Coordinates of C-alpha atoms in Angstrom, one line a residue:
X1 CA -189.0 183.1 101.2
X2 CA -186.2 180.1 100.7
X3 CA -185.9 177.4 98.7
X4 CA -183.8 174.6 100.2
X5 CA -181.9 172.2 98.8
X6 CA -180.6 168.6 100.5
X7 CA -177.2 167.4 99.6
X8 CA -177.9 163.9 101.2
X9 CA -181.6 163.3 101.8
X10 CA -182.9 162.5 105.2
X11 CA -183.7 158.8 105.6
X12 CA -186.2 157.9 107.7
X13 CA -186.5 153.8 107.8
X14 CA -187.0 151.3 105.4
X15 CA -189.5 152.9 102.5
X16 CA -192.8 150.6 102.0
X17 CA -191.8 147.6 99.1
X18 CA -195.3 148.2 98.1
X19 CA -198.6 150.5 99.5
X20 CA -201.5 149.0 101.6
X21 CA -204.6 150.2 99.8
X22 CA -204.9 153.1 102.0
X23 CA -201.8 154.6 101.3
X24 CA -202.3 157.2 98.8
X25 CA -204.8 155.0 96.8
X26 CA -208.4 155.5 98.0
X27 CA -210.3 157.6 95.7
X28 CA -214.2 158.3 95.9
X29 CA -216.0 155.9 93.8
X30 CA -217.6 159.0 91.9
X31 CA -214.3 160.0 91.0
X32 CA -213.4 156.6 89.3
X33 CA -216.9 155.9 87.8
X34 CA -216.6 160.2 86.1
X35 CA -213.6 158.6 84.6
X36 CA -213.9 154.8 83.8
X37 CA -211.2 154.3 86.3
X38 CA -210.4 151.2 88.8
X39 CA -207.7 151.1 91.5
X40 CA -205.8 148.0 91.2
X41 CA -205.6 146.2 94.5
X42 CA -202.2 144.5 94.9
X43 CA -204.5 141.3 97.0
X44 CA -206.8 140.6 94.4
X45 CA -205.4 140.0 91.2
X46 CA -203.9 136.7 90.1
X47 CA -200.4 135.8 90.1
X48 CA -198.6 132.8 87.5
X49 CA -195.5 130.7 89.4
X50 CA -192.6 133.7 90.0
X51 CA -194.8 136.5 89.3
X52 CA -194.2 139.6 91.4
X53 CA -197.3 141.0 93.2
X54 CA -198.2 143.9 92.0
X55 CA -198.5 147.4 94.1
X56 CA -201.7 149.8 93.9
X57 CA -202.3 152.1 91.4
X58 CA -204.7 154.1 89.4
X59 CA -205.7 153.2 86.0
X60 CA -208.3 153.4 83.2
X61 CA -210.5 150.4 83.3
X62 CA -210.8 149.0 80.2
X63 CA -207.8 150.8 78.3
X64 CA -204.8 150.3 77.6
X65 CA -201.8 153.0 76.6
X66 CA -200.2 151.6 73.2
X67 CA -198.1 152.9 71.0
X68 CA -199.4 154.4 67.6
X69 CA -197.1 152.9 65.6
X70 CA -198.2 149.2 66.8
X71 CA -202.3 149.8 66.4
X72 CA -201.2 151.1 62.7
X73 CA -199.7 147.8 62.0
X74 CA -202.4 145.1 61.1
X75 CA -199.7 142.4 62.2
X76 CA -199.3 143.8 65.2
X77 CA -202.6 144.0 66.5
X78 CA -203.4 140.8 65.1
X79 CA -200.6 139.6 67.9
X80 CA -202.4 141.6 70.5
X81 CA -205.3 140.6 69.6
X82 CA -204.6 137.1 69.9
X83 CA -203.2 137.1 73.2
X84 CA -206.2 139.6 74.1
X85 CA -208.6 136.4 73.0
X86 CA -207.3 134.7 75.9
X87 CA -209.1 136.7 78.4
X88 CA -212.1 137.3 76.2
X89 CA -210.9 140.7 74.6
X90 CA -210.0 142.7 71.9
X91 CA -209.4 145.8 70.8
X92 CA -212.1 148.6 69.8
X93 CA -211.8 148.9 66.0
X94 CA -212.5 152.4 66.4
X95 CA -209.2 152.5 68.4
X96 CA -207.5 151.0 65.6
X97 CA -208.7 152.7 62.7
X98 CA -208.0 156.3 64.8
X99 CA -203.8 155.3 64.8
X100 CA -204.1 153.7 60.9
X101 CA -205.6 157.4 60.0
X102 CA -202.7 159.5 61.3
X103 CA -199.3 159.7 60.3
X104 CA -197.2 159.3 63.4
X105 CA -193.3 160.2 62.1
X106 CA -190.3 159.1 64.0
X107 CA -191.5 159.2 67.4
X108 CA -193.2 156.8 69.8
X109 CA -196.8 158.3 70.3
X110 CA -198.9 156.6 72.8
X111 CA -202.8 156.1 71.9
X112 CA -205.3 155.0 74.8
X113 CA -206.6 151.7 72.9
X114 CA -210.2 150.7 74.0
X115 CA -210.6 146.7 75.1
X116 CA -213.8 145.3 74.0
X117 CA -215.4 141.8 74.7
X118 CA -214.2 139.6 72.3
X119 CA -216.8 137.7 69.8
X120 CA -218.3 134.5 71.1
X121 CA -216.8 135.3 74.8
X122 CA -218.9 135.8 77.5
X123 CA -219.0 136.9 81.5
X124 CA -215.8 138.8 80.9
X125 CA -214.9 142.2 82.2
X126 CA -212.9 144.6 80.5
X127 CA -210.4 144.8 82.7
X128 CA -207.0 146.3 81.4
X129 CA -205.1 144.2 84.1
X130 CA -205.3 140.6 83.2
X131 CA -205.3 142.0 79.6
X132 CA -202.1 143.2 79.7
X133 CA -200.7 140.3 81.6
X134 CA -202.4 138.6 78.8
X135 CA -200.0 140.2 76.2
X136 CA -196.9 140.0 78.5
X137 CA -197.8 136.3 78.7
X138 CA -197.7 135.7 74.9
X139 CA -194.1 137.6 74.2
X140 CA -193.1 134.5 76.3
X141 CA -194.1 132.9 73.0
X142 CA -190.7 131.2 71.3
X143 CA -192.0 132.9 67.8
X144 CA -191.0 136.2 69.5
X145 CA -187.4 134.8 69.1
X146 CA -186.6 135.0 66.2
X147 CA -184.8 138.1 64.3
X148 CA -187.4 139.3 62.1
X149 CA -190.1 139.8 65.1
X150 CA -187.3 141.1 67.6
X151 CA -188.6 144.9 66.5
X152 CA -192.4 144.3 67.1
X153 CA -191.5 142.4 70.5
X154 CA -189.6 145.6 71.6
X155 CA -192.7 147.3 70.7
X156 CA -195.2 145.3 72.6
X157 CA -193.6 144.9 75.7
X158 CA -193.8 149.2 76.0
X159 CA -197.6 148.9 75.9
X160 CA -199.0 149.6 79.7
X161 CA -202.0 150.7 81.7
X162 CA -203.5 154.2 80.9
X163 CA -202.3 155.4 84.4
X164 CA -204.0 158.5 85.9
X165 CA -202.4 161.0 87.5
X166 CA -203.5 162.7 90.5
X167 CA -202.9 167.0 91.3
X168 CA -203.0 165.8 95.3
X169 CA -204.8 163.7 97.6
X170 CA -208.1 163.5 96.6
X171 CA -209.3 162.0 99.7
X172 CA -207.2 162.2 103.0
X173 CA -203.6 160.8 103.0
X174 CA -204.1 157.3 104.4
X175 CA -204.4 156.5 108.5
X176 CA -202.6 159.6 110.0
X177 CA -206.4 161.4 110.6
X178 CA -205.3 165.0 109.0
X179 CA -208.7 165.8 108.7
X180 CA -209.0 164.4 105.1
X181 CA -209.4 166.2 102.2
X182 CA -208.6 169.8 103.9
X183 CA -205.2 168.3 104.4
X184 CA -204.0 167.4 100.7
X185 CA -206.4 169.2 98.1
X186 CA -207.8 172.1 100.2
X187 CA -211.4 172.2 99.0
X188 CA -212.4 175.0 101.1
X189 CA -216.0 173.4 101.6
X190 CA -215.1 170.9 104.2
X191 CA -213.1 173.1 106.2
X192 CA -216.1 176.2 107.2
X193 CA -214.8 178.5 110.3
X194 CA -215.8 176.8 113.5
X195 CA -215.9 173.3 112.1
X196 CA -212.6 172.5 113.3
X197 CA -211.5 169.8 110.3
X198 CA -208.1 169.0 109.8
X199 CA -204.9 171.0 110.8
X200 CA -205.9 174.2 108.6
X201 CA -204.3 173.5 105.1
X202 CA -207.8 174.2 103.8
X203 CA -208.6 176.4 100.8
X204 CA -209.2 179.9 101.7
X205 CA -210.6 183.1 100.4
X206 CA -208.0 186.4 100.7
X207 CA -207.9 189.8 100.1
X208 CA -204.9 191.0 98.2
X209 CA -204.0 195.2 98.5
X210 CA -201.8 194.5 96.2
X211 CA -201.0 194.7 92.0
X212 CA -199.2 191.9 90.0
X213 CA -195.4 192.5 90.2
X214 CA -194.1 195.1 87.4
X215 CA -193.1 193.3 84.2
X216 CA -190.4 194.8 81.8
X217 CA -191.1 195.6 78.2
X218 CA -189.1 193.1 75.7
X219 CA -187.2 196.3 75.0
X220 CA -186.2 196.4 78.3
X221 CA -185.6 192.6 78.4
X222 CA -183.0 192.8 75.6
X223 CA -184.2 189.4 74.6
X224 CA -186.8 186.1 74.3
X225 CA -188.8 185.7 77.6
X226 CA -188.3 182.4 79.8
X227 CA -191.0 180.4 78.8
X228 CA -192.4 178.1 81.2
X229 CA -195.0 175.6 80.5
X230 CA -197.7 174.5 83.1
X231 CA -199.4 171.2 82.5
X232 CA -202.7 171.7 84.8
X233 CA -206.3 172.9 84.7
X234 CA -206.1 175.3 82.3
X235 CA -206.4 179.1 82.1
X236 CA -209.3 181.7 83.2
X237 CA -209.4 185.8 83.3
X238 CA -208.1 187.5 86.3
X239 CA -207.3 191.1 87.3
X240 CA -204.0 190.5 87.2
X241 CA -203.3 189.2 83.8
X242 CA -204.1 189.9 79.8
X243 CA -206.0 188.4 77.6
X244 CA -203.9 185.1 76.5
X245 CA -204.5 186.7 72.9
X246 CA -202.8 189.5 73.8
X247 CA -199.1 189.4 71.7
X248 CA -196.9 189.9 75.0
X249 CA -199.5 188.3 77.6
X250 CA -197.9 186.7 80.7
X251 CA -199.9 183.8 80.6
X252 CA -200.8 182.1 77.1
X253 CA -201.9 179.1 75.7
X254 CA -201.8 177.0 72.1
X255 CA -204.7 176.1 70.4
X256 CA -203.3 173.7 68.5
X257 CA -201.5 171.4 70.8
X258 CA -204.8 171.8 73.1
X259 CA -206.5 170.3 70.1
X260 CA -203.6 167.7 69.9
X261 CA -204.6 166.9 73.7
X262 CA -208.3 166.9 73.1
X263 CA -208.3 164.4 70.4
X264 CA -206.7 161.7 72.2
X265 CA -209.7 161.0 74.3
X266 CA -210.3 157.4 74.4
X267 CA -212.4 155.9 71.6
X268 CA -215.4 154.4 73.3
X269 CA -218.1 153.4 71.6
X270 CA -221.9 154.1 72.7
X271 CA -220.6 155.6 76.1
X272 CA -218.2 158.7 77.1
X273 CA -216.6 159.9 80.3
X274 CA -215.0 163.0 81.3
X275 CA -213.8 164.7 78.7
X276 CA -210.7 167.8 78.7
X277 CA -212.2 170.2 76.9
X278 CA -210.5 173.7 75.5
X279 CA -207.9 175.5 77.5
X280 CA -210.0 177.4 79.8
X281 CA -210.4 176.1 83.4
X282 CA -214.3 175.7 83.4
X283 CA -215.0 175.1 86.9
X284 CA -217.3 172.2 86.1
X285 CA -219.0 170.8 89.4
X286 CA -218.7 167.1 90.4
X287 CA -222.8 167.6 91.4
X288 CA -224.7 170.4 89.4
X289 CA -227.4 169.6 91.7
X290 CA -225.5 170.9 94.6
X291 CA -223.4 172.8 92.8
X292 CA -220.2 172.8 95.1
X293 CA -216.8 173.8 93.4
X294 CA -214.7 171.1 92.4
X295 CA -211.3 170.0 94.5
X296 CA -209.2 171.6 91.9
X297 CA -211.0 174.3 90.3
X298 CA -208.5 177.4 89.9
X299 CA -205.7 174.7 90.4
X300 CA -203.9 175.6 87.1
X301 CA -204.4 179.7 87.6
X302 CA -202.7 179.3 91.3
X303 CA -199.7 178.1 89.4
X304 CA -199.5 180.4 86.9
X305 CA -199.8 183.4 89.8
X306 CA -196.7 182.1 91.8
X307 CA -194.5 181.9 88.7
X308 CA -195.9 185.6 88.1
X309 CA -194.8 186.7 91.7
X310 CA -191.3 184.9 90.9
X311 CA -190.4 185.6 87.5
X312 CA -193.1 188.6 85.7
X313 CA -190.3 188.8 83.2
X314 CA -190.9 185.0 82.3
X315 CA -194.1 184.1 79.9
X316 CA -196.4 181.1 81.0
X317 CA -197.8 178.9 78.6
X318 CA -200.6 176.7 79.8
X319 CA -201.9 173.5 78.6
X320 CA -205.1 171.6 80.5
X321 CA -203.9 168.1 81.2
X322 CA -206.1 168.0 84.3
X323 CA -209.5 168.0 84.9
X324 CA -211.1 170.2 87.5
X325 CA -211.5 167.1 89.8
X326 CA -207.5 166.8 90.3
X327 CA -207.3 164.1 87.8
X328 CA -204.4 163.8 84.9
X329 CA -205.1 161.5 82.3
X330 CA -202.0 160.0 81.2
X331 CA -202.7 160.1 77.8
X332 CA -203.3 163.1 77.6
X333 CA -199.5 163.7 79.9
X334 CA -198.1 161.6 76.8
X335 CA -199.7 164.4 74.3
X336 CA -198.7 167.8 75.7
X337 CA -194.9 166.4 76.2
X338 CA -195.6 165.2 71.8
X339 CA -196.7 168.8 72.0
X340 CA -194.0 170.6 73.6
X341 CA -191.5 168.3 71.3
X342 CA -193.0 169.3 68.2
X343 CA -192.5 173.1 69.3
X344 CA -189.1 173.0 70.2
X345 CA -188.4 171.0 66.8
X346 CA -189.9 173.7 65.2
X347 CA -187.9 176.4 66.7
X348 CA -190.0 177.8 69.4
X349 CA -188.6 178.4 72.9
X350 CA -189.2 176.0 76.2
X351 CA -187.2 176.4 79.2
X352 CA -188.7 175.0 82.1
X353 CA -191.5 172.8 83.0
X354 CA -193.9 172.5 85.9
X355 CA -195.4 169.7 86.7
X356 CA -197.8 169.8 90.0
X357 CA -199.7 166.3 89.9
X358 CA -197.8 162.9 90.1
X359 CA -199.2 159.5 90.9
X360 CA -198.2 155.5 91.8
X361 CA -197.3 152.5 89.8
X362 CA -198.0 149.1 89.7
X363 CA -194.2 148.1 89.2
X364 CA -191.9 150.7 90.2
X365 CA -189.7 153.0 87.8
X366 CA -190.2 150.2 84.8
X367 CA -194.2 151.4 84.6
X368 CA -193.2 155.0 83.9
X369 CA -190.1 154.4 81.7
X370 CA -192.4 155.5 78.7
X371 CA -193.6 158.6 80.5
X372 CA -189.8 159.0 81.3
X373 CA -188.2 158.8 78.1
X374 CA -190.4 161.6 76.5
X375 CA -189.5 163.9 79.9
X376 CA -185.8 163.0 79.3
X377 CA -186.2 164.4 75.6
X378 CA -187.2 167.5 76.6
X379 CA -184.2 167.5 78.7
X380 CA -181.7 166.5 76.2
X381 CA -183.2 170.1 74.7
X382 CA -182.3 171.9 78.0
X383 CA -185.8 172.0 79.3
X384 CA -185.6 171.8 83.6
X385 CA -188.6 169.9 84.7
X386 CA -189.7 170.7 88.4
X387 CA -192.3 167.8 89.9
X388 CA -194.1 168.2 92.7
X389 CA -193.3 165.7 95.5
X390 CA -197.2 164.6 96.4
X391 CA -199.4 165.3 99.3
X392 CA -199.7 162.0 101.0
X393 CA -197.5 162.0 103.9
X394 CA -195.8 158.8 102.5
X395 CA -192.3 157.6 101.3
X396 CA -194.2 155.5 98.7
X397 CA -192.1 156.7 95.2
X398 CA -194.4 159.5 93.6
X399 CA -193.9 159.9 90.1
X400 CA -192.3 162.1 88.3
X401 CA -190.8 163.2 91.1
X402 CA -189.0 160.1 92.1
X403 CA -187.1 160.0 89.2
X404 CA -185.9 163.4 89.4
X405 CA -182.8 161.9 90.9
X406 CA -182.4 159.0 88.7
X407 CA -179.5 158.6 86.3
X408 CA -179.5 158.6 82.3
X409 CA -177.0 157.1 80.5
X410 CA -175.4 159.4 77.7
X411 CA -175.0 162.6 77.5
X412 CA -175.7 165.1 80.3
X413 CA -179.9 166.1 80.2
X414 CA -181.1 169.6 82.0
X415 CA -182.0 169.1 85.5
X416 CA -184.9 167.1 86.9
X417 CA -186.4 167.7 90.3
X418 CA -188.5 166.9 92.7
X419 CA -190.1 169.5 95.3
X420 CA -191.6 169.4 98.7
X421 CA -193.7 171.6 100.9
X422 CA -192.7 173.4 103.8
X423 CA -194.9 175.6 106.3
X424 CA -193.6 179.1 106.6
X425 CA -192.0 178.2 110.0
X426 CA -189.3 176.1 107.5
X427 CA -190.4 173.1 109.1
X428 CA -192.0 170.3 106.3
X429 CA -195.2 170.6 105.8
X430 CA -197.0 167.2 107.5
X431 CA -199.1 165.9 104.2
X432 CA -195.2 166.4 102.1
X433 CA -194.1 163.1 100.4
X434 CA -190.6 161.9 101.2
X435 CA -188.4 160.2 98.8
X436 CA -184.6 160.0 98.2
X437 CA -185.2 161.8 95.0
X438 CA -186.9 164.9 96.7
X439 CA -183.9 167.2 96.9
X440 CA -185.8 170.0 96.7
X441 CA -188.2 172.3 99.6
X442 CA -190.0 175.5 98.7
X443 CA -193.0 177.0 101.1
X444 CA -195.8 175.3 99.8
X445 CA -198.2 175.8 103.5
X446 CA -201.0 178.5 102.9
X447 CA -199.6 179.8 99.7
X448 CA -201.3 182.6 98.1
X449 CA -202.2 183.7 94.7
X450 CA -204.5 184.1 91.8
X451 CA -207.6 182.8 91.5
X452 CA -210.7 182.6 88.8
X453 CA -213.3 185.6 90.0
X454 CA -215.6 184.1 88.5
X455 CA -216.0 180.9 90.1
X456 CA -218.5 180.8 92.8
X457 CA -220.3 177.6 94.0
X458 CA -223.4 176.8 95.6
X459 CA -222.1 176.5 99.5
X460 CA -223.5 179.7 101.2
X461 CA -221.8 181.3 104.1
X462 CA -222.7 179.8 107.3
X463 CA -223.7 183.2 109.0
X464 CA -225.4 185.5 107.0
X465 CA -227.7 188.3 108.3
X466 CA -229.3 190.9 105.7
X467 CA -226.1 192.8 104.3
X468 CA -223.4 190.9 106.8
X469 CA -222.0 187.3 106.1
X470 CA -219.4 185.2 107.1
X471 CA -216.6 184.1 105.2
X472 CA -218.0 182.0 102.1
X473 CA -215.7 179.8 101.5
X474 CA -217.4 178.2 98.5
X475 CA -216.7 181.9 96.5
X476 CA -213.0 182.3 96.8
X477 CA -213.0 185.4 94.8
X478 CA -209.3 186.6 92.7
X479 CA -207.2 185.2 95.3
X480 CA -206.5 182.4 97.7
X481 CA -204.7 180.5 99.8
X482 CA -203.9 177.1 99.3
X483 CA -201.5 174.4 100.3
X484 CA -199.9 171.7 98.7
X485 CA -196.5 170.7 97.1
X486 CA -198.6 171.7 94.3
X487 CA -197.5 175.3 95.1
X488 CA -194.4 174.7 96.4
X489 CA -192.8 173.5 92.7
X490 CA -193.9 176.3 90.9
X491 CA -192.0 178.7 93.3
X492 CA -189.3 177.0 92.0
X493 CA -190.1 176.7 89.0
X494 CA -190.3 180.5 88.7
X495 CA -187.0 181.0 90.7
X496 CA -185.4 178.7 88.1
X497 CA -187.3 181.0 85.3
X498 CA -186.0 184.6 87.2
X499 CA -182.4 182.9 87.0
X500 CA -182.4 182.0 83.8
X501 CA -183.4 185.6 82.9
X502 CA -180.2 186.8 83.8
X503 CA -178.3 185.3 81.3
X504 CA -180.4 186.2 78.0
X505 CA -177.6 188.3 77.1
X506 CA -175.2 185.3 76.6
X507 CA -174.5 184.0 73.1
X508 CA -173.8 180.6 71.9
X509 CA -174.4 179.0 75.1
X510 CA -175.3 175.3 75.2
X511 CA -179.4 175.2 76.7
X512 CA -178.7 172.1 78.7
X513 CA -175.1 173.6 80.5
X514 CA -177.3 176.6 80.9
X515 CA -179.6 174.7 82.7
X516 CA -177.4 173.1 84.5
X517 CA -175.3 176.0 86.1
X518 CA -178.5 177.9 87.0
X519 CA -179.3 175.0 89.0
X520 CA -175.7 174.6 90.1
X521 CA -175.7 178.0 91.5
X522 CA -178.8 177.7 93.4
X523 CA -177.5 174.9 95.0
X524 CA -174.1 176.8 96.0
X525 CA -176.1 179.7 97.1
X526 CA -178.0 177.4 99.7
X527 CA -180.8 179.8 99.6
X528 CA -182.5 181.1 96.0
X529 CA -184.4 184.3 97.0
X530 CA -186.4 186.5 94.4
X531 CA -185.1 189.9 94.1
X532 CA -186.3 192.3 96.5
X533 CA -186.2 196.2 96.8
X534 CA -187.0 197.3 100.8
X535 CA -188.8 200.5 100.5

């Protein structure tokens, strides 16, 4: 197994300025309606003289992500609510009152705030779109000017859509007919033996003779374990790990902070969607009627198996960001990074984080800079974030990932990367996103690892006579394998984690040079292998 690095990315033509419909951005309407999602479609919104058309994306319909500080301020949402009145909107006083009941401190936390049709308006949609051009319109307002509301204008030009995220192609990769979703989120169920669907990146069922790599005692150690955090579907029991209550367990999770996630659920009134629940990876089904596993069930546990082939010596903690459907809320992104901010203020250890979803924006890097910043002060702590590159065959920017390349001004920040899949041949995989920031390949083709037991769906085996069956592909069973660049960033993610390892015996060594030379050494290395013993 290699990881490669590129010195000078491949180039491969002019990148699209902005993504047809198709490209990347064609969820089911299930999907969207489970979560009170819309895609925004670049050629149907309306555009004022010199506005820039926007591209597709992925956003919560009627939300809007605001920072706490502002929905605490009466003034300020007075101002958005005027300009909100312009469309026939406002926002959900429940929203409001949630931010004017918590104390927020020093840094920016962003609350999904709930539009509602203003009083006396009618025919209007809640649309988060035109709402927010709305409030971009009115900082145009010459009041905005002067000195004493220069602060609150800063402020109101960060609010943004409630983007959501994606863990991979939910629904094929665009025109290049790979067979759909086989190709990009490798639910086994559309992919049966003999059906002949797409080019075999499908989910599948394995047998494993094997035990979980041995793991040294912290005696043995001589020090902290690597921790890396996973932000994903959650956790579930497997063979090959400990109870996450267990004092020295491999994979573990935080209450608390799942709390912290949990209770930033949008405030809607008379009505609910999806809902992240706990830290356990549930395996809800879209349909209980047919009972099918979701896309993304045993997502998170996949993860946490690779980093335990990698790096056993390492400790995993796990926060559920995603739901078992693929999708990533982005406030609940914005949470677990307040989360993992809040621990590292408070002492605890976080070394590396793994992020295996991504998604589009509207506008480029400027729609993410929020998301961005809070990454970048993990990093300023030495934390090395690893981003999966995205499964949809496109050079369309993916983020995180394609700003793992992307320059901060100040002082230097731990490493930021962005990861693509290759097949185990070392060619790149075909559904792998290309972008100038992907620096980064790890096999990410047919990977396998852990998966929940316990999960079994509804889809029979095709061939089934008295004792004998076919291969139920619907019942994966402890382990699988599965493709994505998904996989491919936590392999190295853990590589990063074994290397770090090494040097627990130094003292007094800054956490971001750290950082920094592990990754500098993979790179002169050319190849980062895990340690292996022939026998």
């Amino acid at each position: 197994m290699t990881i490669d690095h590129i010195p000078e990315p491949a180039r491969h033509g002019q990148g699209e300025p902005f993504g047809p419909a198709w490209q990347g951005i064609t969820l089911p309407r299930e999907l969207l309606d489970r979560h009170g999602a819309k895609v925004l479609d670049p050629w149907a919104v309306g555009l004022d003289p010199g506005e820039a058309r926007p591209d597709s994306t992925v956003y919560r319909a009627d939300v809007l992500l605001v920072p706490g500080q502002l929905l605490a301020v009466r003034e300020a949402t007075d101002r958005i609510d005027e300009a909100l009145s312009t469309v026939g909107l406002k926002l959900s006083a429940e929203s409001v009152d949630r931010a004017r009941d918590r104390d927020f401190g020093d840094r920016t936390v962003w609350l999904p705030a709930v539009l509602e049709i203003a009083d006396g308006a009618r025919d209007v949609m809640a649309d988060a779109w035109p709402a927010l051009r709305a409030v971009r319109r009115a900082l145009a307002d010459p009041s905005y000017a002067e000195p004493a509301a220069a602060a609150l204008r800063s402020q109101l030009d960060q609010i943004s859509l409630d983007h959501l995220f994606v863990g991979s192609a939910t629904s094929g990769i665009g025109s290049l007919d790979l067979g759909g979703e086989p190709a990009t989120s490798g639910h086994a169920v559309t992919e049966q033996p003999g059906t002949g669907g797409g080019p075999g990146y499908g989910r599948i069922p394995l047998t494993v003779v094997a035990g979980p790599p041995r793991r040294r005692t912290l005696e043995e150690l001589g020090g902290p374990r690597i921790t890396v955090v996973i932000l994903d579907t959650g956790v579930a029991t497997h063979p090959w790990f400990r109870p996450v209550t267990d004092p020295d367990a491999f994979l573990t999770v935080d209450p608390d902070g799942q709390q912290q996630i949990e209770d930033t659920h949008p405030a809607y009134a008379g009505r609910d969607i999806a809902r992240l629940e706990g830290y356990e990876d549930l395996g809800q089904v879209p349909n209980p009627l047919i009972g099918t596993l979701n896309s993304h069930t045993g997502h998170g546990l996949m993860l946490a198996g690779i980093i335990a082939q990698t790096a056993p010596d390492a400790r995993v903690l796990s926060y559920k960001v995603m739901h078992s459907d693929g999708v990533v809320p982005g406030e609940a992104l914005h949470a677990a990074l307040d989360r993992l901010l809040d621990l590292m203020d408070d002492g605890q250890p976080v070394d590396v984080l793994c992020c295996s979803f991504g998604g589009f924006s509207e506008s480029g890097d400027a729609a993410m800079q929020s998301l961005f910043t809070k990454v970048n002060q993990l990093r300023a702590r030495g934390v090395t974030v690893v981003n999966a590159a995205g499964n949809y065959a496109t050079t369309r920017p993916f983020y995180l990932a394609a700003l793992s390349e992307t320059d901060v001004p100040g002082p230097p920040l731990a490493p930021m990367l962005g990861v693509a899949a290759k097949n185990p041949d070392g060619t790149v995989a075909i559904f792998s996103n290309d972008h100038p920031a992907v620096r980064w390949r790890a096999p990410g083709a047919m990977v396998v690892s852990t998966f929940p037991p316990a999960h079994r769906g509804a889809q029979n085996a095709p061939l089934s006579v008295g004792e004998r069956a076919a291969l139920d592909c619907d019942a994966v069973g402890p382990f699988c394998g599965w493709s994505g660049t998904s996989f491919a960033a936590p392999i190295v993610a853990g590589v990063i984690a074994a290397e770090l390892t090494k040097t627990l015996g130094q003292v007094g060594v800054d956490p971001v040079e750290r950082a920094r030379t592990v990754i500098d050494t993979m790179i002169n290395d050319k190849a980062a292998r895990p340690e292996i013993t022939p026998i």
